[in-house]
Coordinates of C-alpha atoms in Angstrom, one line a residue:
M1246 CA 29.8 -15.7 -23.8
P1247 CA 26.3 -14.4 -24.9
L1248 CA 25.1 -10.8 -24.3
E1249 CA 23.7 -10.5 -20.8
E1250 CA 21.5 -8.0 -19.0
K1251 CA 24.4 -6.5 -17.1
H1252 CA 26.1 -5.7 -20.4
I1253 CA 23.1 -3.7 -21.6
I1254 CA 22.8 -1.9 -18.2
K1255 CA 26.5 -1.1 -18.2
F1256 CA 26.3 0.2 -21.8
L1257 CA 23.3 2.5 -21.0
E1258 CA 25.0 3.9 -17.9
N1259 CA 28.2 4.8 -19.7
P1260 CA 28.0 8.5 -20.7
L1261 CA 30.3 7.8 -23.7
N1262 CA 27.6 5.7 -25.3
E1263 CA 24.8 8.2 -24.9
R1264 CA 24.4 8.8 -28.6
Y1265 CA 23.6 5.1 -29.1
N1266 CA 21.1 4.9 -26.2
S1267 CA 18.2 6.0 -28.4
E1268 CA 18.9 3.2 -30.9
I1269 CA 19.1 0.5 -28.4
L1270 CA 16.0 1.7 -26.6
T1271 CA 14.1 1.8 -29.9
L1272 CA 15.0 -1.9 -30.4
L1273 CA 13.8 -2.6 -26.8
I1274 CA 10.5 -0.8 -27.4
K1275 CA 9.9 -2.6 -30.7
R1276 CA 10.4 -5.9 -28.9
I1277 CA 8.0 -5.0 -26.2
R1278 CA 5.4 -3.9 -28.7
D1279 CA 5.7 -7.2 -30.6
L1280 CA 5.6 -9.2 -27.4
C1281 CA 2.4 -7.5 -26.2
F1282 CA 0.4 -7.0 -29.5
K1283 CA 1.7 -9.7 -31.8
E1284 CA 2.5 -12.6 -29.5
C1285 CA 0.9 -12.5 -26.1
Q1286 CA -2.7 -11.2 -26.5
V1287 CA -3.1 -12.9 -29.9
D1288 CA -2.9 -16.2 -28.0
R1289 CA -5.8 -15.6 -25.7
I1290 CA -5.3 -18.7 -23.6
T1291 CA -1.7 -17.8 -22.9
C1292 CA -2.6 -14.2 -22.2
T1293 CA -5.3 -15.2 -19.8
L1294 CA -3.4 -17.9 -17.9
T1295 CA 0.3 -17.2 -18.3
P1296 CA 1.0 -13.8 -19.7
M1297 CA 4.4 -13.3 -21.3
C1298 CA 5.3 -10.6 -18.8
T1299 CA 5.3 -11.4 -15.2
R1300 CA 2.1 -10.3 -13.5
R1301 CA 1.4 -8.0 -16.5
F1302 CA 4.0 -5.5 -15.5
L1303 CA 4.2 -4.1 -19.1
L1304 CA 0.5 -3.2 -18.8
K1305 CA 1.3 -1.4 -15.5
L1306 CA 4.2 0.3 -17.2
R1307 CA 1.9 1.8 -19.9
I1308 CA -0.8 2.9 -17.5
K1309 CA 1.5 4.5 -15.0
N1310 CA 3.2 6.5 -17.8
G1311 CA -0.1 8.1 -18.9
L1312 CA -0.8 6.0 -22.0
T1313 CA -4.4 5.9 -23.1
M1314 CA -6.6 2.8 -23.7
E1315 CA -5.7 3.1 -27.4
D1316 CA -2.1 2.4 -26.6
L1317 CA -2.8 -0.7 -24.5
P1318 CA -3.2 -4.3 -25.6
K1319 CA -6.9 -4.3 -25.1
F1320 CA -7.5 -8.0 -24.5
C1321 CA -4.7 -8.1 -21.9
Y1322 CA -6.3 -5.1 -20.1
S1323 CA -9.8 -6.7 -20.2
V1324 CA -8.3 -9.9 -18.6
N1325 CA -6.6 -7.7 -16.0
K1326 CA -9.9 -6.0 -15.2
G1327 CA -11.7 -9.3 -15.1
V1328 CA -9.3 -10.8 -12.6
I1329 CA -9.6 -7.8 -10.3
E1330 CA -13.4 -8.0 -10.5
R1331 CA -13.5 -11.8 -9.8
Y1332 CA -11.2 -11.4 -6.8
F1333 CA -13.3 -8.5 -5.5
R1334 CA -16.4 -10.7 -5.7
G1335 CA -14.7 -13.6 -4.0
K1336 CA -14.5 -15.9 -7.1
T1337 CA -11.7 -18.2 -8.1
V1338 CA -8.8 -16.4 -9.9
V1339 CA -5.6 -17.7 -11.6
Y1340 CA -3.5 -15.3 -9.4
K1341 CA -4.3 -12.7 -6.7
P1342 CA -4.2 -9.3 -8.4
F1343 CA -2.0 -7.5 -5.9
D1344 CA -0.6 -4.2 -7.1
S1345 CA -2.7 -4.1 -10.2
Y1346 CA -3.6 -0.9 -12.1
L1347 CA -6.8 0.2 -13.7
Y1348 CA -8.1 3.4 -15.2
L1349 CA -10.4 5.2 -12.8
I1350 CA -13.6 4.6 -14.6
D1351 CA -13.0 0.8 -14.7
F1352 CA -12.1 0.7 -11.0
L1353 CA -15.4 2.5 -10.2
D1354 CA -17.3 0.2 -12.5
I1355 CA -16.1 -2.8 -10.4
F1356 CA -16.4 -1.4 -6.9
F1357 CA -19.2 1.1 -7.2
H1358 CA -21.1 -0.2 -10.3
G1359 CA -24.5 1.5 -9.8
D1360 CA -22.9 4.9 -9.3
Y1361 CA -19.7 4.6 -11.3
R1362 CA -20.6 7.1 -14.1
K1363 CA -21.6 9.8 -11.6
L1364 CA -18.6 9.1 -9.4
N1365 CA -16.3 9.3 -12.4
K1366 CA -17.8 12.7 -13.4
Y1367 CA -17.7 14.1 -9.9
I1368 CA -14.1 13.0 -9.2
S1369 CA -12.9 14.3 -12.6
F1370 CA -14.5 17.7 -11.9
K1371 CA -13.3 17.6 -8.2
N1372 CA -16.9 17.8 -6.9
W1373 CA -16.0 16.3 -3.6
K1374 CA -19.3 17.1 -1.8
A1375 CA -21.2 15.0 -4.4
T1376 CA -18.5 12.3 -4.4
F1377 CA -18.6 11.9 -0.6
N1378 CA -22.4 11.9 -0.5
I1379 CA -22.5 8.9 -2.8
L1380 CA -19.8 7.1 -0.8
D1381 CA -21.4 7.9 2.5
E1382 CA -24.8 6.7 1.3
R1383 CA -23.3 3.3 0.3
I1384 CA -21.6 2.9 3.6
N1385 CA -24.8 3.8 5.4
N1386 CA -26.5 1.1 3.3
G1387 CA -24.1 -1.5 4.7
E1388 CA -21.2 -1.7 2.3
N1389 CA -18.0 -2.7 4.0
F1390 CA -15.5 0.0 3.1
T1391 CA -14.0 3.2 4.5
Y1392 CA -12.3 6.1 2.6
H1393 CA -10.0 9.0 3.2
K1394 CA -9.1 11.9 0.8
T1395 CA -5.8 13.7 0.9
E1396 CA -4.7 16.4 -1.4
N1397 CA -3.6 14.1 -4.3
Y1398 CA -5.3 10.8 -3.5
I1399 CA -8.4 9.1 -2.4
L1400 CA -7.7 6.0 -0.3
I1401 CA -10.2 3.2 0.0
N1402 CA -10.1 0.3 2.4
H1403 CA -12.5 -2.3 1.1
D1404 CA -12.7 -5.5 3.1
E1405 CA -9.1 -5.0 4.5
K1406 CA -7.7 -4.3 1.0
I1407 CA -6.3 -0.9 0.2
H1408 CA -6.9 0.9 -3.2
I1409 CA -5.3 4.2 -4.1
I1410 CA -6.9 6.6 -6.5
Y1411 CA -4.3 8.9 -8.1
L1412 CA -6.4 12.0 -8.7
E1413 CA -4.2 13.8 -11.2
S1414 CA -3.2 10.8 -13.2
G1415 CA -6.6 9.2 -13.4
Y1416 CA -5.6 5.6 -12.5
V1417 CA -6.0 3.4 -9.5
L1418 CA -3.6 1.0 -7.7
C1419 CA -5.7 -1.9 -6.7
N1420 CA -4.9 -4.3 -3.7
A1421 CA -1.8 -2.4 -2.8
H1422 CA 0.7 -4.8 -1.3
R1423 CA 4.3 -5.0 -2.6
E1424 CA 4.5 -1.6 -4.3
S1425 CA 6.9 0.9 -2.8
I1426 CA 5.5 4.0 -1.1
T1427 CA 7.4 7.1 -2.2
D1428 CA 5.1 9.8 -0.9
L1429 CA 4.7 10.7 2.8
E1430 CA 1.2 12.0 2.0
L1431 CA 0.2 8.4 1.3
I1432 CA 1.7 7.1 4.5
K1433 CA -0.1 9.6 6.6
G1434 CA -3.3 9.1 4.6
I1435 CA -3.2 5.3 5.2
F1436 CA -2.9 5.9 9.0
N1437 CA -5.8 8.3 8.9
L1438 CA -7.8 5.8 6.7
N1439 CA -7.4 3.1 9.4
A1440 CA -7.8 5.4 12.4
R1441 CA -11.6 5.7 12.2
N1442 CA -12.2 2.0 13.1
N1443 CA -9.0 0.9 14.7
F1444 CA -7.6 3.8 16.7
P1445 CA -9.9 6.9 16.5
E1446 CA -7.9 9.1 18.8
I1447 CA -4.7 8.9 16.7
S1448 CA -2.6 12.0 16.3
L1449 CA 0.0 12.3 13.6
K1450 CA 2.6 14.9 12.9
T1451 CA 4.7 15.4 9.8
I1452 CA 8.1 17.2 10.0
K1453 CA 9.0 19.1 6.8
N1454 CA 7.1 16.6 4.7
K1455 CA 10.0 14.2 5.2
K1456 CA 8.9 12.1 8.2
L1457 CA 5.9 11.2 10.2
I1458 CA 5.9 11.1 14.0
L1459 CA 3.5 8.9 15.9
R1460 CA 3.4 8.8 19.7
I1461 CA 1.6 6.3 21.8
K1462 CA 1.0 6.6 25.6
I1463 CA 0.4 3.4 27.5
P1464 CA -1.0 4.6 30.8
Y1465 CA 0.4 3.9 34.2
D1466 CA -2.8 2.1 35.1
I1467 CA -1.9 -0.6 32.6
I1468 CA 1.9 -0.6 33.2
S1469 CA 1.5 -0.9 37.0
K1470 CA -0.5 -4.1 36.6
I1471 CA 2.2 -6.0 34.7
S1472 CA 4.0 -8.5 36.8
S1473 CA 7.7 -7.8 37.7
E1474 CA 8.4 -11.5 37.1
F1475 CA 8.0 -13.8 34.1
P1476 CA 4.3 -14.5 33.7
S1477 CA 2.7 -17.6 35.1
I1478 CA 1.5 -20.5 32.9
E1479 CA -2.1 -19.2 33.2
S1480 CA -1.2 -15.8 31.7
N1481 CA 1.1 -17.4 29.1
N1482 CA -2.0 -19.3 27.8
N1483 CA -4.0 -16.0 27.5
V1484 CA -2.7 -14.0 24.5
D1485 CA -4.7 -10.9 25.7
H1486 CA -3.2 -10.9 29.2
P1487 CA -1.0 -7.9 29.8
D1488 CA 1.7 -10.0 31.4
N1489 CA 1.9 -12.3 28.4
Y1490 CA 1.9 -9.5 25.9
F1491 CA 4.4 -7.2 27.5
W1492 CA 6.8 -10.0 28.6
N1493 CA 6.6 -12.2 25.5
T1494 CA 5.2 -10.4 22.4
F1495 CA 5.9 -6.7 22.9
P1496 CA 9.7 -7.1 22.5
D1497 CA 9.1 -9.0 19.2
D1498 CA 6.8 -6.2 18.0
L1499 CA 9.4 -3.6 18.8
I1500 CA 11.9 -5.5 16.7
K1501 CA 9.4 -5.6 13.8
L1502 CA 8.7 -1.9 14.1
S1503 CA 12.4 -1.2 14.1
D1504 CA 12.5 -2.8 10.6
Y1505 CA 10.0 -0.2 9.3
C1506 CA 10.7 2.9 11.4
K1507 CA 13.5 5.4 11.1
M1508 CA 13.6 5.7 14.9
I1509 CA 11.8 4.2 17.9
N1510 CA 11.9 5.9 21.3
L1511 CA 10.6 4.2 24.5
I1512 CA 10.6 6.2 27.7
M1513 CA 8.7 6.7 31.0
D1514 CA 7.3 10.2 31.5
Y1515 CA 6.9 12.1 34.8
N1516 CA 3.5 10.4 35.3
E1517 CA 5.1 7.0 34.8
D1518 CA 3.2 6.4 31.6
L1519 CA 5.1 4.5 28.9
L1520 CA 5.6 6.6 25.8
L1521 CA 6.4 4.9 22.5
T1522 CA 7.4 7.2 19.7
L1523 CA 7.7 6.0 16.1
V1524 CA 9.4 8.0 13.4
I1525 CA 8.4 6.8 9.9
D1526 CA 9.6 7.9 6.5
N1527 CA 9.4 6.1 3.1
K1528 CA 12.4 3.8 3.8
K1529 CA 12.7 0.4 5.2
Y1530 CA 15.5 -0.2 7.8
T1531 CA 16.3 -3.8 7.4
Y1532 CA 18.3 -4.9 4.4
T1533 CA 21.2 -7.2 3.6
N1534 CA 22.9 -5.3 0.8
K1535 CA 24.5 -2.2 2.5
R1536 CA 24.6 -0.4 -0.9
M1537 CA 20.8 -0.6 -1.3
Q1538 CA 18.0 0.4 1.1
D1539 CA 14.5 -0.8 0.3
S1540 CA 11.6 1.5 0.2
L1541 CA 8.7 1.1 2.6
K1542 CA 5.9 -1.0 1.1
Y1543 CA 2.2 -1.1 1.7
R1544 CA 2.4 -4.5 3.4
D1545 CA 5.0 -3.0 5.8
L1546 CA 2.6 -0.2 6.7
I1547 CA -0.1 -2.7 7.3
E1548 CA 2.1 -4.6 9.8
I1549 CA 2.7 -1.3 11.7
I1550 CA -1.0 -0.7 11.8
K1551 CA -1.7 -4.2 13.1
I1552 CA 0.7 -3.8 16.0
I1553 CA -0.5 -0.3 17.1
S1554 CA -4.1 -1.3 16.6
F1555 CA -3.7 -4.4 18.8
I1556 CA -2.0 -2.4 21.6
Y1557 CA -4.7 0.3 21.4
N1558 CA -7.7 -1.9 21.5
K1559 CA -6.4 -4.5 24.0
F1560 CA -4.7 -2.2 26.5
Y1561 CA -6.7 1.1 26.3
V1562 CA -3.9 3.2 24.9
I1563 CA -4.3 6.9 25.0
W1564 CA -2.9 8.7 21.9
I1565 CA -1.3 12.1 22.2

């Protein structure tokens, strides 16, 4: 039987083999270096169309670990930047560049070209007033994006796609989708990023930087108008009708939310308003393998936002 992945993993996990780990990892690093610099990017057609690492994850590995441009396969990086730029401009791409990484200056060059050098300088020196002046001016001139700064990140929603600027690390996660969210600061930031246009009266609370609490009030004026019986054919054909939503769709939405939330609480208060409380952390609460729990991903957070945005805008929800 040939050597398999599980054998290598088991070997590295065994503390008795610790003195050999450096040697085996050196072999692995050499193989990765040869793959990237001597095999893949040398064949430019292959590197452009079918890179030898899936979705250029070895490029991501280098950028996320603080390697500079000098330590990257430069042609591979240029292709990566080109795909992100083409996708941003609505042109045909070989693959959609979800969860792709760029250095900050290259991200700014694509998305804010005319001001990218100034923005790079202002962000690098933490001159937030000048940074926000440029961004606000572009928004006032009709560009379709919103932004929100937290302590460690700038989040940008550009045409329904989320980009995360890591301020300390100097790189950007473009088109965040399948990446895991490990930081509650990011979760709260993304809710705040979407609040301005979708649910401006949102109120969020964090508990010991471990979980986020979101509470929604659906007023009695809305609840009292819902039929006590299964909706008629007419209301069933109207997706915006309260009878149709709260009888047919709302239960499914609660099931979806239960996949992404640590806890869901649904009660009537003393005013007979319906209170929906969501408790969110960085875990996902639906998984088949009981030994492994998935982390919450950006696409999961987007699903939560879609649901609460729909309820808020269709049924005049009051946030508390």
